[in-house]
Amino acid sequence: MKTFKFAETSVFLHNGDLPDLLDHSGEIGVDTETTGLNLSRDRLCLIQIGISKNECHLVQFKKSELEKVDKYKNLISILANKKVKKIFHYARFDLAVIRKFLNVNCENIFCTKIASKLVRTYTDRHGLKDLCKEMLETDLNKSQQSSDWSTSNLSKNQIKYASHDVIFLFELKKKLLEMLERENRLELSEKLFSFLQTRVDLDLSGWCDTDIFSH
Ligand code: MN
């Protein structure tokens, strides 16, 4: 394991699985990095697990080891734990990647992108960078967004970028929840988060570009 420190955040890059005892509050931030955005072509490279604003764990996947999911039993167990709330930004893609490569049905979700679309109706800017800027006054550096995540030697910049994709999700969720409550859209958001399982089924079965509800 390698440890990095960026401002107040400690980032732990694990050689294999997460540690046996990972202390968390029942809520984690999750993101994935892949070789691209095509679910049938691209592969999982990295999973980021944010514990708080100050702690983030990275699990790297080598191509040759993607079949050996037994190696990642602690990671799989936390993702499959229905009692743990998993916060994502654009959960739809990450959930499909997690289902496809780790064979995990990840439930109990909060998606900051869906929540943002339900309450920030005054804008069409729902990227993580936009949310961090407007709601947290934090400037997110997305320069490493399209970089080679399959490399075995991740750069310090990549590690920093990867951690930044999960450590702000806690504060964003808190603010978005207040807005969802204020606008009476909390129940609707929960129904949408539950529907993500079905959306992922469709995405992984060839209906990813189809709006099944359209005429
Ligand atoms: Mn990311």
mmCIF file of C-alpha atoms in Angstrom, residues 1 21 79 162:
data_model
loop_
_atom_site.group_PDB
_atom_site.id
_atom_site.type_symbol
_atom_site.label_atom_id
_atom_site.label_comp_id
_atom_site.label_asym_id
_atom_site.label_seq_id
_atom_site.Cartn_x
_atom_site.Cartn_y
_atom_site.Cartn_z
ATOM 1 C CA MET A 1 0.000 0.000 0.000
ATOM 2 C CA LEU A 21 -11.255 -3.435 8.848
ATOM 3 C CA LEU A 79 -20.294 -2.548 -2.196
ATOM 4 C CA ALA A 162 -9.243 10.125 -8.526
#
